[in-house]
């Protein structure tokens, strides 16, 4: 089968949607090398974020001068003129979008929708962004032959907000980068602590430092605990709220902010932490939770939305609005070694639900349901 992908984020986004696309193509090309995977990239990348290493994965750029100049128009519309030349039988929009007019070319389509947070928390987005996202996602969801939701929570939102038939939506969980499945040495862990000036014992939070990720709750929860907090992620203006809170109460030395880590450094950070804490208000899935489970780190996360799907039965769940409850949970997990070990072992076992081969096979069954190959 020749399969096409809207690959803008594979080549241009370092985290989030970029990781999803890179992992999906990596898994499929490894476990189903009988297919050819065409990645339609609207413009050359400044920094090379993806290198396939296999002849079955092919990058495609706009061919005409017009399309190279108006690359967003090519991505949204004109790419459909190039797909027949590559014999594309199925096109997968990896981030809630599909080019207009696919069906006129006789090409089956799949779209992945990660979340509809802009509808659940409209105050976090501008009106124009909400309007654009809604029309793009609704068009893709209604015109695709199949919709992939990355969690049962997202499936419910697609059905409720976008008015899509539930039978058209299939849940396929995300995978996890191989870096988080490797074991790192004591020397590796010491090197990361030395590089960022970290103490031997710390708890970890990972993700863009923005309102929705709710890191201020962790800051409040550790105020009276004897533990160091590391927050690793891209900074936004929200970080000032955290710093202001700590400065007023004079405990800024208990928190370290880290930005711009490599994927391997992040994996070492996970394995160096005593526990991972993730009290996000809402996610489509929560891939950092999976990264922590694979890393052998106990997880404390929110008791709402999709988090039980990602964390499984052995993680600890708290209200994302209750700092005292989070503080009590941190204290319990940090001081009860037997509980920590049960959480680590149970969490790692649960993480196998997200192994590459399982996810690749689920995707391929969905593809073949649309384009039979036998």
Short mmCIF file of C-alpha atoms in Angstrom, two decimals:
data_model
loop_
_atom_site.label_atom_id
_atom_site.label_comp_id
_atom_site.label_asym_id
_atom_site.label_seq_id
_atom_site.Cartn_x
_atom_site.Cartn_y
_atom_site.Cartn_z
CA UNK A 1 0.00 0.00 0.00
CA UNK A 2 1.15 3.56 -0.69
CA UNK A 3 0.18 5.77 2.24
CA UNK A 4 0.45 9.56 2.36
CA UNK A 5 0.78 11.76 5.45
CA UNK A 6 0.34 15.46 6.13
CA UNK A 7 3.85 15.81 7.55
CA UNK A 8 4.32 19.48 8.41
CA UNK A 9 4.73 18.77 12.11
CA UNK A 10 6.93 15.72 11.60
CA UNK A 11 9.58 17.99 10.11
CA UNK A 12 8.93 21.27 11.95
CA UNK A 13 7.56 20.59 15.48
CA UNK A 14 10.03 19.42 18.11
CA UNK A 15 7.44 18.14 20.60
CA UNK A 16 3.77 17.20 20.87
CA UNK A 17 2.25 16.67 17.44
CA UNK A 18 5.69 16.33 15.90
CA UNK A 19 6.57 13.47 18.22
CA UNK A 20 3.25 11.78 17.47
CA UNK A 21 3.88 11.85 13.73
CA UNK A 22 7.52 10.77 13.95
CA UNK A 23 6.70 7.87 16.28
CA UNK A 24 3.78 6.72 14.13
CA UNK A 25 5.85 6.62 10.94
CA UNK A 26 8.77 5.01 12.75
CA UNK A 27 6.55 2.25 14.16
CA UNK A 28 4.72 1.54 10.94
CA UNK A 29 7.85 1.45 8.79
CA UNK A 30 9.50 -0.95 11.25
CA UNK A 31 6.63 -3.40 11.75
CA UNK A 32 5.01 -3.05 8.32
CA UNK A 33 7.85 -2.48 5.84
CA UNK A 34 5.71 -3.89 3.02
CA UNK A 35 4.17 -0.42 2.57
CA UNK A 36 5.65 2.85 1.31
CA UNK A 37 5.07 5.89 3.51
CA UNK A 38 5.08 9.29 1.76
CA UNK A 39 5.56 12.34 3.98
CA UNK A 40 4.20 15.53 2.38
CA UNK A 41 6.25 18.36 3.84
CA UNK A 42 5.23 21.92 2.82
CA UNK A 43 8.74 23.39 3.06
CA UNK A 44 12.32 22.29 3.81
CA UNK A 45 13.11 22.12 7.51
CA UNK A 46 15.73 24.45 8.99
CA UNK A 47 16.75 21.79 11.53
CA UNK A 48 16.46 18.13 10.62
CA UNK A 49 14.03 16.64 13.15
CA UNK A 50 13.29 13.44 11.27
CA UNK A 51 15.51 11.02 9.39
CA UNK A 52 13.81 7.80 8.34
CA UNK A 53 16.84 5.65 7.58
CA UNK A 54 14.75 3.44 5.32
CA UNK A 55 13.79 3.46 1.65
CA UNK A 56 10.14 2.82 2.50
CA UNK A 57 9.74 6.33 3.96
CA UNK A 58 9.84 9.09 1.34
CA UNK A 59 9.72 12.86 1.88
CA UNK A 60 7.80 14.90 -0.68
CA UNK A 61 8.08 18.69 -1.07
CA UNK A 62 6.02 21.00 -3.32
CA UNK A 63 7.15 20.54 -6.92
CA UNK A 64 6.12 23.72 -8.72
CA UNK A 65 7.46 27.18 -8.05
CA UNK A 66 3.92 28.36 -7.27
CA UNK A 67 3.39 25.63 -4.67
CA UNK A 68 6.80 26.24 -3.11
CA UNK A 69 5.93 29.91 -2.76
CA UNK A 70 2.40 29.31 -1.45
CA UNK A 71 3.24 26.20 0.55
CA UNK A 72 0.31 26.48 2.95
CA UNK A 73 -2.10 26.51 0.02
CA UNK A 74 -0.31 23.42 -1.30
CA UNK A 75 -0.67 21.68 2.05
CA UNK A 76 -4.36 22.52 2.37
CA UNK A 77 -5.47 22.04 -1.26
CA UNK A 78 -2.98 21.61 -4.08
CA UNK A 79 -1.21 18.57 -2.64
CA UNK A 80 -4.12 16.45 -3.91
CA UNK A 81 -2.80 16.97 -7.45
CA UNK A 82 0.54 15.32 -6.48
CA UNK A 83 -0.87 12.31 -4.65
CA UNK A 84 -1.91 10.29 -7.74
CA UNK A 85 1.64 10.54 -9.12
CA UNK A 86 2.82 8.60 -6.05
CA UNK A 87 -0.02 6.10 -6.30
CA UNK A 88 -1.38 7.14 -2.89
CA UNK A 89 -4.25 4.89 -1.85
CA UNK A 90 -4.83 6.31 1.62
CA UNK A 91 -4.01 9.68 3.17
CA UNK A 92 -3.65 10.21 6.93
CA UNK A 93 -3.93 13.68 8.46
CA UNK A 94 -1.89 13.42 11.63
CA UNK A 95 -3.07 16.55 13.42
CA UNK A 96 -6.76 17.18 12.86
CA UNK A 97 -6.53 18.36 9.26
CA UNK A 98 -7.10 16.96 5.78
CA UNK A 99 -6.49 18.60 2.40
CA UNK A 100 -9.68 19.61 0.66
CA UNK A 101 -10.86 17.38 -2.18
CA UNK A 102 -9.25 14.03 -1.36
CA UNK A 103 -12.38 12.08 -2.21
CA UNK A 104 -12.43 13.55 -5.74
CA UNK A 105 -9.16 11.68 -6.35
CA UNK A 106 -10.57 8.38 -5.11
CA UNK A 107 -8.20 8.39 -2.10
CA UNK A 108 -9.38 7.02 1.24
CA UNK A 109 -8.66 9.18 4.27
CA UNK A 110 -8.00 8.97 8.00
CA UNK A 111 -7.58 11.89 10.39
CA UNK A 112 -6.19 11.84 13.94
CA UNK A 113 -7.78 14.23 16.40
CA UNK A 114 -5.73 14.65 19.56
CA UNK A 115 -7.99 16.88 21.63
CA UNK A 116 -10.63 19.58 21.48
CA UNK A 117 -9.23 21.63 24.35
CA UNK A 118 -9.97 24.86 22.48
CA UNK A 119 -13.67 24.04 22.87
CA UNK A 120 -13.46 22.84 26.47
CA UNK A 121 -11.29 25.75 27.61
CA UNK A 122 -12.05 28.55 25.11
CA UNK A 123 -10.57 31.18 27.44
CA UNK A 124 -7.10 29.79 26.71
CA UNK A 125 -7.39 30.59 22.98
CA UNK A 126 -8.09 33.66 20.89
CA UNK A 127 -11.43 33.86 19.09
CA UNK A 128 -9.79 33.64 15.67
CA UNK A 129 -7.79 30.54 16.65
CA UNK A 130 -10.91 28.86 18.03
CA UNK A 131 -12.80 29.61 14.82
CA UNK A 132 -10.03 28.31 12.55
CA UNK A 133 -9.49 25.14 14.60
CA UNK A 134 -13.20 24.38 14.76
CA UNK A 135 -13.75 24.63 11.01
CA UNK A 136 -10.59 22.63 10.18
CA UNK A 137 -11.36 19.86 12.65
CA UNK A 138 -15.05 19.67 11.76
CA UNK A 139 -14.28 19.51 8.03
CA UNK A 140 -11.68 16.78 8.54
CA UNK A 141 -13.81 14.73 10.93
CA UNK A 142 -16.84 14.76 8.63
CA UNK A 143 -14.96 14.19 5.36
CA UNK A 144 -12.54 11.50 6.59
CA UNK A 145 -13.46 7.86 6.08
CA UNK A 146 -12.25 7.13 9.61
CA UNK A 147 -11.35 9.29 12.61
CA UNK A 148 -8.66 8.23 15.07
CA UNK A 149 -9.01 9.58 18.60
CA UNK A 150 -5.98 9.20 20.85
CA UNK A 151 -8.12 8.43 23.93
CA UNK A 152 -11.66 7.51 24.89
CA UNK A 153 -11.97 11.03 26.30
CA UNK A 154 -11.11 12.53 22.91
CA UNK A 155 -13.54 10.16 21.20
CA UNK A 156 -16.36 11.39 23.45
CA UNK A 157 -15.43 14.99 22.65
CA UNK A 158 -15.35 14.33 18.88
CA UNK A 159 -18.80 12.78 19.07
CA UNK A 160 -20.25 15.48 21.34
CA UNK A 161 -18.63 18.65 19.99
CA UNK A 162 -18.19 17.81 16.31
CA UNK A 163 -21.35 15.67 16.00
CA UNK A 164 -19.56 12.69 14.45
CA UNK A 165 -21.07 9.20 14.49
CA UNK A 166 -19.33 7.22 17.26
CA UNK A 167 -19.02 4.21 14.93
CA UNK A 168 -16.75 6.26 12.69
CA UNK A 169 -14.26 6.99 15.51
CA UNK A 170 -11.58 4.48 16.58
CA UNK A 171 -9.36 4.93 19.63
CA UNK A 172 -5.69 4.23 18.94
CA UNK A 173 -3.35 5.25 21.72
CA UNK A 174 -0.04 6.98 21.18
CA UNK A 175 3.30 5.28 21.35
CA UNK A 176 6.42 6.32 23.18
CA UNK A 177 9.87 7.28 21.91
CA UNK A 178 12.48 4.50 22.31
CA UNK A 179 14.66 6.82 24.42
CA UNK A 180 12.31 6.31 27.36
CA UNK A 181 12.59 2.52 27.12
CA UNK A 182 16.38 2.44 27.46
CA UNK A 183 18.15 2.04 30.78
CA UNK A 184 20.61 4.78 31.69
CA UNK A 185 23.65 4.39 33.91
CA UNK A 186 24.53 5.99 37.23
CA UNK A 187 27.13 8.01 35.30
CA UNK A 188 24.45 9.28 32.89
CA UNK A 189 22.24 10.34 35.79
CA UNK A 190 25.06 12.09 37.60
CA UNK A 191 26.00 13.92 34.40
CA UNK A 192 22.47 15.29 33.98
CA UNK A 193 22.37 16.40 37.61
CA UNK A 194 25.74 18.12 37.23
CA UNK A 195 24.71 19.84 33.99
CA UNK A 196 21.58 21.38 35.51
CA UNK A 197 22.78 21.72 39.11
CA UNK A 198 20.21 19.29 40.53
CA UNK A 199 20.22 17.64 43.98
CA UNK A 200 20.35 13.83 44.32
CA UNK A 201 16.60 13.65 45.08
CA UNK A 202 13.92 15.52 43.16
CA UNK A 203 10.43 15.17 41.73
CA UNK A 204 9.76 15.92 38.07
CA UNK A 205 7.13 17.66 35.95
CA UNK A 206 7.40 17.73 32.14
CA UNK A 207 5.47 19.81 29.62
CA UNK A 208 5.05 23.32 28.28
CA UNK A 209 4.90 25.66 31.27
CA UNK A 210 1.44 27.06 30.60
CA UNK A 211 -1.79 27.55 32.54
CA UNK A 212 -3.42 24.30 31.42
CA UNK A 213 -0.50 22.21 32.67
CA UNK A 214 -1.18 23.56 36.18
CA UNK A 215 2.41 23.59 37.50
CA UNK A 216 1.48 26.25 40.06
CA UNK A 217 -0.44 23.56 41.93
CA UNK A 218 2.79 21.57 42.34
CA UNK A 219 4.66 24.66 43.51
CA UNK A 220 2.00 25.26 46.16
CA UNK A 221 2.02 21.59 47.16
CA UNK A 222 5.79 21.45 47.85
CA UNK A 223 5.96 24.73 49.79
CA UNK A 224 6.13 22.90 53.11
CA UNK A 225 7.71 19.67 51.89
CA UNK A 226 11.41 18.87 51.99
CA UNK A 227 11.74 18.03 48.31
CA UNK A 228 13.13 19.69 45.18
CA UNK A 229 10.96 20.17 42.09
CA UNK A 230 12.26 20.11 38.52
CA UNK A 231 9.97 21.54 35.81
CA UNK A 232 11.20 20.69 32.30
CA UNK A 233 9.51 22.34 29.36
CA UNK A 234 9.10 25.36 27.15
CA UNK A 235 8.49 28.60 29.06
CA UNK A 236 5.49 30.87 28.49
CA UNK A 237 4.40 34.02 30.38
CA UNK A 238 2.67 31.70 32.89
CA UNK A 239 6.05 30.97 34.43
CA UNK A 240 5.96 34.42 36.06
CA UNK A 241 3.02 33.29 38.22
CA UNK A 242 5.14 30.46 39.58
CA UNK A 243 8.17 32.64 40.23
CA UNK A 244 6.10 35.40 41.86
CA UNK A 245 4.46 32.88 44.19
CA UNK A 246 7.81 31.43 45.26
CA UNK A 247 9.51 34.81 45.66
CA UNK A 248 6.76 36.10 47.94
CA UNK A 249 7.13 33.01 50.13
CA UNK A 250 10.91 32.79 49.77
CA UNK A 251 11.42 29.26 48.46
CA UNK A 252 12.66 29.80 44.90
CA UNK A 253 15.68 27.58 45.61
CA UNK A 254 13.37 24.53 45.80
CA UNK A 255 12.44 24.67 42.10
CA UNK A 256 14.60 24.34 38.98
CA UNK A 257 13.28 25.21 35.52
CA UNK A 258 14.88 23.41 32.57
CA UNK A 259 14.28 24.36 28.94
CA UNK A 260 15.46 22.88 25.66
CA UNK A 261 16.52 19.38 26.68
CA UNK A 262 17.25 16.75 24.08
CA UNK A 263 15.04 13.67 24.07
CA UNK A 264 17.85 11.61 25.63
CA UNK A 265 18.45 14.17 28.38
CA UNK A 266 14.73 14.16 29.14
CA UNK A 267 14.74 10.36 29.38
CA UNK A 268 17.64 10.50 31.86
CA UNK A 269 15.79 13.13 33.90
CA UNK A 270 12.78 10.81 34.18
CA UNK A 271 14.90 7.89 35.37
CA UNK A 272 16.69 10.14 37.87
CA UNK A 273 13.48 11.40 39.51
CA UNK A 274 11.84 9.99 42.63
CA UNK A 275 8.41 10.46 41.10
CA UNK A 276 6.61 12.19 38.26
CA UNK A 277 3.81 14.65 39.00
CA UNK A 278 1.40 15.83 36.31
CA UNK A 279 -1.71 17.67 37.61
CA UNK A 280 -2.79 18.98 34.19
CA UNK A 281 -6.29 20.37 33.90
CA UNK A 282 -6.97 18.57 30.62
CA UNK A 283 -5.14 16.62 27.90
CA UNK A 284 -6.03 14.63 24.83
CA UNK A 285 -4.01 11.77 26.29
CA UNK A 286 -0.98 12.74 28.39
CA UNK A 287 2.08 11.19 26.76
CA UNK A 288 4.47 12.33 29.56
CA UNK A 289 2.64 9.89 31.84
CA UNK A 290 3.53 7.03 29.49
CA UNK A 291 7.13 8.23 29.33
CA UNK A 292 7.27 8.11 33.12
CA UNK A 293 5.74 4.62 33.35
CA UNK A 294 8.26 3.26 30.84
CA UNK A 295 11.02 5.00 32.82
CA UNK A 296 10.10 3.14 36.00
CA UNK A 297 8.91 6.23 37.86
CA UNK A 298 5.75 6.37 40.03
CA UNK A 299 3.13 8.81 38.73
CA UNK A 300 0.79 11.25 40.47
CA UNK A 301 -1.67 12.86 38.08
CA UNK A 302 -5.16 14.34 37.80
CA UNK A 303 -8.29 12.33 38.58
CA UNK A 304 -10.25 13.74 35.64
CA UNK A 305 -10.49 13.30 31.86
CA UNK A 306 -8.18 10.87 30.11
CA UNK A 307 -5.58 10.50 32.86
CA UNK A 308 -6.78 7.12 34.13
CA UNK A 309 -6.40 5.81 30.57
CA UNK A 310 -2.76 6.86 30.45
CA UNK A 311 -1.80 6.16 34.06
CA UNK A 312 -3.55 2.84 34.66
CA UNK A 313 -4.54 1.29 37.99
CA UNK A 314 -1.24 1.77 39.82
CA UNK A 315 -0.82 5.54 39.47
CA UNK A 316 -2.05 7.98 42.12
CA UNK A 317 -4.87 10.38 41.21
CA UNK A 318 -5.67 13.73 42.82
CA UNK A 319 -7.91 16.71 42.17
CA UNK A 320 -6.16 19.21 39.88
CA UNK A 321 -7.56 22.04 42.02
CA UNK A 322 -6.50 20.88 45.49
CA UNK A 323 -2.90 21.69 46.49
CA UNK A 324 -3.32 20.16 49.93
CA UNK A 325 -4.47 16.83 48.47
CA UNK A 326 -1.49 16.83 46.11
CA UNK A 327 0.86 17.66 48.98
CA UNK A 328 -0.49 14.72 51.00
CA UNK A 329 -0.10 12.39 48.01
CA UNK A 330 3.49 13.52 47.44
CA UNK A 331 4.34 12.98 51.08
CA UNK A 332 2.80 9.49 51.06
CA UNK A 333 4.50 8.28 47.90
CA UNK A 334 7.87 9.75 48.88
CA UNK A 335 7.88 8.14 52.33
CA UNK A 336 6.26 4.74 51.64
CA UNK A 337 8.91 2.67 49.87
CA UNK A 338 6.65 -0.38 49.45
CA UNK A 339 3.94 1.73 47.84
CA UNK A 340 6.51 3.32 45.52
CA UNK A 341 7.73 -0.09 44.43
CA UNK A 342 4.19 -1.32 43.71
CA UNK A 343 3.52 1.80 41.67
CA UNK A 344 6.76 1.38 39.72
CA UNK A 345 6.23 -2.31 38.94
CA UNK A 346 2.51 -2.01 38.20
CA UNK A 347 3.02 1.11 36.12
CA UNK A 348 5.71 -0.51 34.00
CA UNK A 349 3.51 -3.55 33.38
CA UNK A 350 0.64 -1.28 32.35
CA UNK A 351 2.90 0.66 29.98
CA UNK A 352 3.16 -2.42 27.75
CA UNK A 353 -0.31 -1.55 26.47
CA UNK A 354 1.45 1.17 24.50
CA UNK A 355 4.19 -0.95 22.92
CA UNK A 356 5.10 -0.08 19.35
CA UNK A 357 4.07 -3.36 17.77
CA UNK A 358 0.58 -3.23 19.28
CA UNK A 359 -0.06 0.31 18.08
CA UNK A 360 1.39 -0.35 14.62
CA UNK A 361 -0.86 -3.38 14.21
CA UNK A 362 -3.95 -1.40 15.30
CA UNK A 363 -3.18 1.30 12.76
CA UNK A 364 -2.58 -1.18 9.97
CA UNK A 365 -5.83 -3.02 10.67
CA UNK A 366 -7.67 0.30 10.40
CA UNK A 367 -5.87 1.16 7.13
CA UNK A 368 -6.57 -2.24 5.61
CA UNK A 369 -10.22 -1.95 6.56
CA UNK A 370 -10.35 0.98 4.14
CA UNK A 371 -7.94 -0.31 1.49
CA UNK A 372 -7.95 -4.13 1.43
CA UNK A 373 -4.65 -5.54 0.19
CA UNK A 374 -5.55 -9.20 -0.22
#
